[in-house]
Tab-separated table of C-alpha atoms in Angstrom:
chain	number	residue	atom	x	y	z
C	1	MET	CA	112.155	66.632	72.001
C	2	LEU	CA	108.720	65.756	70.942
C	3	ALA	CA	107.832	62.775	72.325
C	4	GLY	CA	105.826	59.963	71.004
C	5	SER	CA	105.445	56.594	72.767
C	6	GLY	CA	108.255	55.007	75.090
C	7	GLY	CA	109.699	51.782	74.753
C	8	THR	CA	112.669	50.330	72.730
C	9	PRO	CA	113.843	52.559	69.465
C	10	SER	CA	112.306	50.664	66.343
C	11	SER	CA	114.136	50.109	63.065
C	12	GLY	CA	114.614	53.729	61.694
C	13	SER	CA	114.826	55.339	64.957
C	14	SER	CA	117.497	56.745	66.963
C	15	ALA	CA	118.361	55.868	70.301
C	16	ASN	CA	116.806	58.668	72.026
C	17	GLY	CA	113.579	58.185	70.032
C	18	GLU	CA	114.002	60.136	67.199
C	19	TYR	CA	112.955	59.048	63.624
C	20	LEU	CA	115.714	58.793	61.097
C	21	GLY	CA	114.179	57.311	58.242
C	22	ASP	CA	113.490	53.407	57.575
C	23	GLY	CA	116.075	52.478	55.214
C	24	GLY	CA	114.714	49.183	54.503
C	25	GLU	CA	116.020	47.059	51.484
C	26	TYR	CA	117.659	50.550	50.001
C	27	GLY	CA	120.565	50.276	52.274
C	28	GLY	CA	123.462	53.294	52.585
C	29	GLU	CA	123.337	56.282	54.481
C	30	TYR	CA	120.120	57.828	55.153
C	31	GLY	CA	118.159	55.107	53.477
C	32	VAL	CA	119.682	56.349	49.831
C	33	PRO	CA	119.860	52.971	47.936
C	34	ASP	CA	123.319	51.276	47.360
C	35	ALA	CA	121.825	49.535	44.550
C	36	ALA	CA	119.266	52.091	41.966
C	37	PRO	CA	115.935	49.998	42.209
C	38	SER	CA	113.114	50.225	39.480
C	39	THR	CA	110.884	53.561	39.207
C	40	ASP	CA	107.800	52.099	40.899
C	41	ASP	CA	109.576	49.761	43.440
C	42	ALA	CA	111.368	53.390	44.646
C	43	LEU	CA	107.976	55.543	44.533
C	44	ASP	CA	106.305	52.453	46.813
C	45	ARG	CA	109.165	52.718	48.940
C	46	LEU	CA	109.281	55.911	49.273
C	47	GLU	CA	105.573	55.950	50.166
C	48	ILE	CA	105.786	54.019	52.513
C	49	LEU	CA	109.104	55.910	54.204
C	50	HIS	CA	107.308	59.261	54.185
C	51	ILE	CA	104.075	57.553	55.479
C	52	SER	CA	106.342	56.156	58.352
C	53	SER	CA	108.203	59.415	59.127
C	54	THR	CA	104.900	61.387	59.073
C	55	ASP	CA	103.314	59.233	61.610
C	56	LYS	CA	106.484	59.115	63.732
C	57	ILE	CA	106.993	63.178	63.571
C	58	VAL	CA	103.064	64.361	64.774
C	59	PRO	CA	103.974	63.677	68.650
C	60	ASN	CA	101.327	62.745	71.034
C	61	ILE	CA	102.011	66.342	72.258
C	62	ARG	CA	98.814	66.272	74.599
C	63	PHE	CA	100.779	64.536	77.196
C	64	GLN	CA	104.342	64.750	77.198
C	65	VAL	CA	106.012	67.115	75.149
C	66	CYS	CA	109.932	68.645	76.005
C	67	SER	CA	112.227	71.171	74.159
C	68	THR	CA	115.708	71.532	73.867
C	69	ARG	CA	117.934	74.487	72.312
C	70	ASP	CA	119.524	74.827	69.182
C	71	ILE	CA	123.005	76.499	69.081
C	72	VAL	CA	121.602	80.097	69.190
C	73	ASN	CA	119.416	79.460	72.491
C	74	TYR	CA	116.233	78.882	70.293
C	75	HIS	CA	113.960	76.679	71.714
C	76	ILE	CA	113.299	73.707	69.411
C	77	THR	CA	112.046	69.636	69.422
C	78	GLU	CA	114.189	67.246	67.513
C	79	ARG	CA	112.024	64.953	66.050
C	80	LEU	CA	111.084	67.142	63.213
C	81	SER	CA	114.220	67.282	61.769
C	82	CYS	CA	113.855	64.162	60.206
C	83	ILE	CA	111.880	66.306	57.673
C	84	HIS	CA	114.606	68.000	55.713
C	85	LEU	CA	116.577	64.476	56.047
C	86	ASN	CA	113.718	62.839	54.077
C	87	GLN	CA	113.908	65.644	51.717
C	88	LYS	CA	117.509	65.412	50.970
C	89	THR	CA	116.730	61.685	50.999
C	90	SER	CA	114.130	62.619	48.419
C	91	VAL	CA	116.268	63.837	45.663
C	92	THR	CA	119.494	61.724	46.305
C	93	LEU	CA	116.951	58.916	45.590
C	94	ALA	CA	115.724	60.079	42.837
C	95	LYS	CA	119.197	60.774	41.392
C	96	GLU	CA	119.960	57.143	42.214
C	97	VAL	CA	117.178	56.066	39.925
C	98	SER	CA	116.699	57.833	36.968
C	99	VAL	CA	115.935	61.355	35.542
C	100	GLU	CA	112.501	60.119	34.907
C	101	VAL	CA	111.741	59.536	38.337
C	102	ILE	CA	112.623	62.795	39.921
C	103	PRO	CA	109.258	64.845	39.369
C	104	SER	CA	107.271	61.760	40.746
C	105	ILE	CA	109.270	61.566	43.835
C	106	ILE	CA	109.287	65.274	44.607
C	107	TYR	CA	105.526	65.063	43.924
C	108	LEU	CA	105.174	62.343	46.594
C	109	THR	CA	107.528	63.920	48.877
C	110	ILE	CA	105.597	67.247	48.783
C	111	GLN	CA	102.173	65.577	49.226
C	112	GLU	CA	103.344	64.338	52.405
C	113	PHE	CA	104.269	66.981	53.850
C	114	HIS	CA	101.236	68.912	53.201
C	115	GLU	CA	99.741	66.219	55.152
C	116	LEU	CA	102.114	66.582	58.292
C	117	ALA	CA	101.547	70.543	58.195
C	118	GLY	CA	97.941	69.467	59.067
C	119	LYS	CA	98.708	67.076	61.328
C	120	TYR	CA	101.337	69.065	63.362
C	121	ARG	CA	98.997	71.853	63.684
C	122	ASP	CA	96.317	69.994	64.605
C	123	ALA	CA	98.516	68.181	67.663
C	124	PHE	CA	99.791	71.948	69.187
C	125	THR	CA	96.030	72.581	69.131
C	126	ALA	CA	94.806	69.561	70.901
C	127	TYR	CA	97.647	70.389	73.299
C	128	LYS	CA	96.663	74.046	74.051
C	129	THR	CA	93.093	73.317	74.129
C	130	ASP	CA	94.149	70.945	77.022
C	131	TYR	CA	96.189	73.565	78.562
C	132	PHE	CA	93.780	76.573	78.913
C	133	ALA	CA	91.276	73.901	80.272
C	134	GLU	CA	93.376	72.814	83.170
C	135	ARG	CA	96.900	75.232	82.887
C	136	GLY	CA	98.313	73.829	86.413
C	137	LYS	CA	98.954	70.712	84.882
C	138	PHE	CA	100.522	71.814	82.011
C	139	GLN	CA	103.723	73.189	83.459
C	140	GLU	CA	105.589	73.254	80.316
C	141	PHE	CA	103.390	74.787	77.921
C	142	THR	CA	104.986	78.273	77.281
C	143	SER	CA	108.800	76.602	76.159
C	144	ASN	CA	107.007	73.799	74.082
C	145	ILE	CA	104.435	75.960	71.916
C	146	ILE	CA	108.149	78.057	71.441
C	147	ALA	CA	109.688	75.455	70.112
C	148	VAL	CA	106.560	74.316	68.017
C	149	ALA	CA	106.533	78.404	66.183
C	150	ASN	CA	110.646	77.798	66.098
C	151	ASN	CA	110.390	74.487	64.480
C	152	LEU	CA	107.636	75.723	61.966
C	153	HIS	CA	110.024	78.734	61.263
C	154	THR	CA	112.888	76.002	60.290
C	155	CYS	CA	110.420	74.168	57.736
C	156	ILE	CA	109.727	77.471	56.197
C	157	GLU	CA	113.532	77.645	55.550
C	158	SER	CA	114.141	74.101	54.729
C	159	THR	CA	111.217	74.373	52.380
C	160	GLU	CA	112.743	77.415	50.615
C	161	LYS	CA	115.911	75.256	50.411
C	162	TYR	CA	114.115	72.180	49.156
C	163	LYS	CA	112.264	74.285	46.565
C	164	GLN	CA	115.808	75.895	45.303
C	165	GLN	CA	117.457	72.128	45.243
C	166	ILE	CA	113.941	71.172	42.884
C	167	ARG	CA	115.450	73.823	40.779
C	168	LEU	CA	118.534	72.900	40.223
C	169	SER	CA	118.067	69.199	40.131
C	170	MET	CA	115.977	69.498	37.337
C	171	GLU	CA	117.817	71.859	35.638
C	172	GLY	CA	119.280	70.884	32.281
C	173	GLU	CA	117.685	67.514	32.968
C	174	GLN	CA	114.196	68.366	32.567
C	175	ASN	CA	112.689	70.975	30.278
C	176	SER	CA	110.803	73.543	33.052
C	177	VAL	CA	107.756	73.374	30.739
C	178	ALA	CA	107.506	70.105	29.499
C	179	PRO	CA	105.499	67.540	31.052
C	180	MET	CA	106.508	64.906	33.722
C	181	ALA	CA	105.019	61.717	34.994
C	182	THR	CA	103.757	61.899	38.548
C	183	PRO	CA	101.914	59.153	40.403
C	184	LEU	CA	98.480	58.971	40.947
C	185	SER	CA	96.762	56.995	43.686
C	186	SER	CA	95.604	54.514	41.315
C	187	GLY	CA	98.799	53.855	39.782
C	188	ARG	CA	98.595	55.834	36.602
C	189	ARG	CA	100.750	58.846	35.850
C	190	THR	CA	99.892	62.047	34.220
C	191	ALA	CA	101.574	65.317	33.359
C	192	VAL	CA	103.069	68.050	36.212
C	193	SER	CA	105.153	70.874	35.252
C	194	GLN	CA	108.100	71.851	37.082
C	195	GLN	CA	106.054	75.612	38.087
C	196	GLN	CA	103.405	73.272	39.221
C	197	LEU	CA	105.882	71.891	41.691
C	198	ILE	CA	106.958	74.871	42.541
C	199	GLU	CA	103.659	76.397	43.241
C	200	ASN	CA	103.122	73.518	45.478
C	201	MET	CA	105.883	74.566	47.470
C	202	ASP	CA	104.689	77.952	47.864
C	203	ALA	CA	101.447	76.629	49.090
C	204	LEU	CA	103.291	74.058	51.369
C	205	ASN	CA	105.046	77.079	53.182
C	206	THR	CA	101.616	78.838	53.369
C	207	LYS	CA	100.657	75.984	55.471
C	208	TRP	CA	104.056	76.335	57.596
C	209	SER	CA	103.208	79.804	58.121
C	210	ASN	CA	99.914	79.634	58.840
C	211	ALA	CA	100.936	77.089	61.610
C	212	ALA	CA	103.180	79.221	62.888
C	213	SER	CA	100.971	82.052	63.158
C	214	VAL	CA	98.663	79.854	65.305
C	215	ALA	CA	101.479	79.058	67.532
C	216	VAL	CA	102.599	82.563	68.154
C	217	ASN	CA	99.104	83.406	68.746
C	218	TYR	CA	98.783	80.899	71.069
C	219	LEU	CA	101.967	82.318	72.911
C	220	ARG	CA	99.999	85.816	73.114
C	221	GLU	CA	96.194	84.566	74.457
C	222	GLU	CA	98.617	82.827	76.946
C	223	VAL	CA	99.800	86.282	78.431
C	224	GLN	CA	96.384	88.323	77.183
C	225	THR	CA	94.689	85.834	79.938
C	226	ASP	CA	96.799	87.054	82.624
C	227	ILE	CA	96.941	90.781	81.874
C	228	ALA	CA	92.962	90.891	80.775
C	229	PRO	CA	92.203	92.211	84.137
C	230	SER	CA	94.656	94.868	84.453
C	231	LEU	CA	94.316	95.923	80.616
C	232	VAL	CA	90.238	97.034	81.991
C	233	GLU	CA	91.682	99.300	84.516
C	234	LEU	CA	93.807	101.686	82.201
C	235	PHE	CA	91.991	104.946	81.705
C	236	SER	CA	89.849	104.063	84.436
C	237	LYS	CA	88.781	106.197	87.746
C	238	LYS	CA	90.879	103.590	89.452
C	239	TRP	CA	93.963	104.205	87.044
C	240	LEU	CA	93.432	107.788	87.365
C	241	THR	CA	93.599	107.646	91.442
C	242	GLY	CA	96.905	105.518	91.218
C	243	SER	CA	96.140	101.741	90.073
C	244	ALA	CA	99.014	99.889	89.678
C	245	ALA	CA	97.437	98.361	86.455
C	246	LEU	CA	100.403	99.763	83.463
C	247	GLU	CA	103.054	98.364	86.077
C	248	THR	CA	101.478	94.858	86.428
C	249	ILE	CA	100.667	94.473	82.639
C	250	CYS	CA	104.535	95.388	82.083
C	251	MET	CA	105.623	93.069	84.587
C	252	THR	CA	103.932	90.260	83.538
C	253	VAL	CA	104.980	90.884	80.064
C	254	SER	CA	108.318	90.939	81.020
C	255	ASP	CA	108.519	87.817	83.162
C	256	TYR	CA	107.242	85.570	80.010
C	257	TYR	CA	110.076	87.572	78.052
C	258	HIS	CA	112.458	85.379	79.920
C	259	ASP	CA	110.668	82.318	77.757
C	260	HIS	CA	110.079	84.268	74.832
C	261	LYS	CA	113.625	85.252	73.888
C	262	HIS	CA	114.176	81.616	73.358
C	263	LEU	CA	112.065	82.301	69.721
C	264	ARG	CA	113.177	83.166	66.575
C	265	PRO	CA	113.413	86.694	65.635
C	266	VAL	CA	110.596	87.180	63.362
C	267	ALA	CA	108.158	85.181	65.530
C	268	ARG	CA	109.265	87.170	68.515
C	269	THR	CA	108.464	90.235	66.770
C	270	ALA	CA	105.357	89.431	65.847
C	271	LEU	CA	104.096	88.217	69.229
C	272	LEU	CA	105.779	91.131	71.076
C	273	MET	CA	103.988	94.047	68.256
C	274	ASP	CA	100.889	92.068	68.895
C	275	LEU	CA	101.295	92.739	72.690
C	276	GLN	CA	101.838	96.013	72.345
C	277	PHE	CA	99.159	96.546	69.843
C	278	ARG	CA	96.891	95.100	72.377
C	279	ILE	CA	98.018	97.563	75.241
C	280	VAL	CA	98.074	100.491	73.389
C	281	SER	CA	94.594	99.861	71.898
C	282	GLU	CA	92.997	99.279	75.215
C	283	TYR	CA	93.916	103.210	75.907
C	284	LEU	CA	92.297	104.394	72.636
C	285	LYS	CA	89.517	101.663	73.455
C	286	ALA	CA	88.645	103.256	76.874
C	287	ILE	CA	88.355	106.661	75.809
C	288	GLU	CA	85.981	105.738	72.765
C	289	THR	CA	83.742	104.076	75.179
C	290	LYS	CA	84.046	106.930	77.684
C	291	ARG	CA	85.487	104.483	80.692
C	292	LEU	CA	86.882	107.843	82.067
C	293	THR	CA	85.443	111.153	81.811
C	294	PHE	CA	86.354	114.737	83.370
C	295	THR	CA	84.557	117.087	85.278
C	296	THR	CA	87.547	119.876	85.690
C	297	TYR	CA	91.011	120.507	84.665
C	298	GLU	CA	92.819	119.103	87.471
C	299	GLU	CA	91.359	115.565	86.060
C	300	ARG	CA	92.249	116.521	83.294
C	301	ALA	CA	96.012	117.233	83.905
C	302	THR	CA	96.443	114.293	86.021
C	303	ALA	CA	95.319	111.720	83.557
C	304	GLY	CA	97.503	113.318	81.018
C	305	LYS	CA	100.605	113.395	83.254
C	306	ARG	CA	99.730	109.603	84.132
C	307	MET	CA	99.446	108.613	80.390
C	308	LYS	CA	103.313	110.072	79.613
C	309	SER	CA	104.201	108.104	81.949
C	310	ASP	CA	102.596	104.910	81.221
C	311	VAL	CA	104.283	105.846	78.080
C	312	SER	CA	107.350	106.020	79.381
C	313	ARG	CA	107.130	102.668	80.936
C	314	LEU	CA	106.227	100.863	77.790
C	315	ASP	CA	108.825	102.333	75.846
C	316	ASN	CA	111.496	101.575	78.363
C	317	LEU	CA	110.421	98.199	78.270
C	318	TYR	CA	110.357	97.666	74.648
C	319	ALA	CA	113.471	99.379	74.159
C	320	GLU	CA	114.848	96.607	76.690
C	321	PHE	CA	113.167	93.481	74.344
C	322	ALA	CA	115.070	95.485	71.358
C	323	SER	CA	118.807	95.740	73.130
C	324	SER	CA	119.209	92.435	72.062
C	325	ASP	CA	121.398	92.110	68.700
C	326	ASP	CA	118.764	89.514	66.961
C	327	MET	CA	115.823	92.380	67.282
C	328	ALA	CA	117.633	95.572	66.326
C	329	ASP	CA	114.872	97.843	64.846
C	330	GLN	CA	112.102	95.199	64.528
C	331	LEU	CA	109.983	97.288	67.438
C	332	PRO	CA	108.522	100.074	66.357
C	333	LEU	CA	106.548	101.815	69.062
C	334	LEU	CA	103.208	102.819	69.056
C	335	THR	CA	102.967	104.513	72.094
C	336	SER	CA	103.086	108.292	70.618
C	337	ILE	CA	99.667	108.206	70.112
C	338	VAL	CA	98.906	107.841	73.448
C	339	ALA	CA	101.406	110.489	74.808
C	340	SER	CA	99.735	112.822	72.072
C	341	ALA	CA	95.954	111.771	73.219
C	342	GLY	CA	97.407	112.948	76.721
C	343	ASP	CA	98.615	116.491	75.477
C	344	VAL	CA	95.148	117.144	74.278
C	345	ILE	CA	93.159	115.934	76.762
C	346	SER	CA	95.422	118.143	79.647
C	347	LEU	CA	95.498	120.995	77.582
C	348	LYS	CA	94.615	123.871	79.983
C	349	ASP	CA	94.093	126.975	77.370
C	350	LYS	CA	90.689	125.646	75.370
C	351	SER	CA	91.683	128.809	72.645
C	352	LEU	CA	95.176	126.523	71.934
C	353	LEU	CA	92.771	123.322	71.454
C	354	SER	CA	92.273	124.042	67.675
C	355	LEU	CA	96.407	124.164	67.133
C	356	GLU	CA	96.771	120.960	69.691
C	357	ALA	CA	93.975	118.924	67.585
C	358	THR	CA	95.938	119.800	64.258
C	359	SER	CA	99.053	118.773	65.792
C	360	PHE	CA	97.462	115.629	66.321
C	361	ALA	CA	95.906	115.295	63.293
C	362	ARG	CA	99.614	115.694	61.746
C	363	LYS	CA	101.079	113.213	63.496
C	364	PHE	CA	98.577	110.536	62.978
C	365	PRO	CA	96.725	112.095	59.478
C	366	ASN	CA	94.925	108.425	58.899
C	367	CYS	CA	93.185	108.575	62.700
C	368	PRO	CA	89.275	108.150	62.598
C	369	ALA	CA	87.045	111.369	62.873
C	370	GLU	CA	85.340	109.368	65.697
C	371	LEU	CA	88.357	108.763	67.600
C	372	LEU	CA	90.034	111.907	67.474
C	373	ALA	CA	86.440	113.371	68.528
C	374	ALA	CA	86.304	111.317	71.340
C	375	VAL	CA	89.624	112.239	72.692
C	376	LEU	CA	88.310	116.005	72.477
C	377	ALA	CA	84.972	114.822	73.788
C	378	THR	CA	86.767	113.534	77.110
C	379	ARG	CA	87.277	117.154	78.129
C	380	ASP	CA	84.627	118.973	80.630
C	381	ASP	CA	84.820	122.356	78.305
C	382	VAL	CA	84.230	120.622	75.092
C	383	GLY	CA	80.601	119.262	73.855
C	384	ARG	CA	80.144	116.015	71.919
C	385	SER	CA	79.266	118.041	68.878
C	386	ASP	CA	81.727	120.612	68.954
C	387	ALA	CA	84.251	117.851	69.494
C	388	ARG	CA	82.822	116.132	66.146
C	389	SER	CA	83.298	119.094	64.476
C	390	LEU	CA	86.549	119.940	65.037
C	391	ALA	CA	87.963	116.721	64.815
C	392	ASP	CA	86.533	116.644	60.871
C	393	GLU	CA	88.249	120.214	60.300
C	394	VAL	CA	91.696	118.999	61.177
C	395	LEU	CA	91.669	115.967	59.641
C	396	GLN	CA	90.089	117.391	56.453
C	397	HIS	CA	93.614	119.534	56.304
C	398	VAL	CA	95.726	116.275	56.328
C	399	GLN	CA	94.095	114.003	54.422
C	400	PHE	CA	97.007	114.143	51.831
C	401	HIS	CA	99.785	114.137	54.682
C	402	PRO	CA	102.232	110.903	54.778
C	403	LYS	CA	100.630	108.056	56.777
C	404	ASP	CA	102.153	105.556	58.574
C	405	GLN	CA	100.622	102.308	58.110
C	406	ILE	CA	101.503	100.548	61.700
C	407	PHE	CA	98.622	103.323	62.759
C	408	ASP	CA	96.229	101.896	59.851
C	409	GLN	CA	96.387	98.689	61.445
C	410	LEU	CA	95.881	99.888	65.078
C	411	PHE	CA	93.035	102.102	64.642
C	412	ALA	CA	91.544	99.162	62.456
C	413	LEU	CA	91.711	97.171	65.669
C	414	ARG	CA	90.810	99.375	68.613
C	415	GLN	CA	87.167	98.312	67.869
C	416	GLN	CA	87.327	94.646	67.713
C	417	GLU	CA	86.637	92.304	70.305
C	418	SER	CA	89.663	91.273	72.408
C	419	SER	CA	89.449	87.556	71.459
C	420	GLU	CA	89.766	88.373	67.963
C	421	TRP	CA	91.474	91.542	67.643
C	422	LEU	CA	94.770	90.372	66.964
C	423	PRO	CA	96.669	90.222	63.623
C	424	ASN	CA	98.793	86.968	62.822
C	425	ILE	CA	102.180	86.400	60.754
C	426	GLY	CA	100.005	85.173	57.704
C	427	MET	CA	97.627	88.165	57.572
C	428	ALA	CA	97.306	91.800	58.711
C	429	ASN	CA	100.318	92.956	60.879
C	430	VAL	CA	102.498	95.215	58.810
C	431	PHE	CA	105.411	93.404	60.315
C	432	THR	CA	104.468	89.876	59.821
C	433	SER	CA	102.469	89.684	56.978
C	434	ASN	CA	105.887	89.387	54.664
C	435	PHE	CA	106.660	86.760	57.122
C	436	ILE	CA	108.170	83.917	54.517
C	437	SER	CA	109.621	86.787	52.818
C	438	LYS	CA	111.695	87.735	55.667
C	439	LEU	CA	112.682	84.158	56.084
C	440	LYS	CA	113.847	83.823	52.424
C	441	ARG	CA	116.298	86.630	52.529
C	442	ASP	CA	117.999	84.882	56.215
C	443	VAL	CA	118.300	81.507	53.725
């Protein structure tokens, strides 16, 4: 449970400290009134309930956080569940008062959730800052941020369900395009349509999704911090002579997966794909920056063999991740480009190089010319000018071939700084840009 201050539970809290909503004079289960109050009184009391619950939901996350697990073994925290309770309470309360008050209560509810989304993100961001300042002090950081990401996933689901509830509650009772009364801070009322309410809900889900993206990126940052020394060894002289860099990376990612498997599937996919992007792009960056060049065929042959061995290790690792029932077909592999680059580098007969380069271009027709030229130029028998000319020529022949968008993203990321390169759930990642739509299908 995301813990706040200790002490005896106050009114509206459960014995374990989880805030349940303050029923106050409303009475009734979940704070729903036994007798309907006036419209203005209902709005005033509902605002107090939401402000109070918002203050109690946002945890003192810097100092005391611990997670539990739901029925499918995903880490969660309990306190945020009062959001869903308040959503149900709000619409139920509106029905108890009058049809007129429904849009006003919904409006107030959405506004409070917008505020909560920002406070919650600020809280776990502060927790992350403290953790990276002194990692040894926070032993449960990984499981706690996993719980945060799962909580936000649940918020997206719940908001979608709430939006459907809004549609059903107002259908037949209000014209969806007619003006409806909505409270202002001054006590006056203005007009708002059902469509405006729905758009506000969509904006709220965007906030939840962006916050979830941030949480997943914090998990990625934790892993990346640990594997960074090994990443810079890939495709280097040390790697060529037997460095265990790739094995160290795989073991570290696998070790973290003991915690990461408790992420909801969408967030887990985003994290694992981001890590795969990071690892594969390191080979491409190493090639383009000439981290390793060759002077003999024997060196090239050794490198090609090593690249294929690394690909096999990574493929096996990700096959293990994809073997769980909730991850089927969600982890496509990027590693084929490393193996194909190895084929170009290790080819012995230079007279066949044009054919090998063409084969590479057909597999990756969206490959930037400068990247293919860099692959060719690592060879001891190809000059930089010839490498660029050959790359331009073969890519020109395949410019209309079908392109896999996953590699568009990989190629775009290869030159970015390591601290900035990663996509996030709500942005460029082709597997996570449809984060909300995936959740909608599961609702």
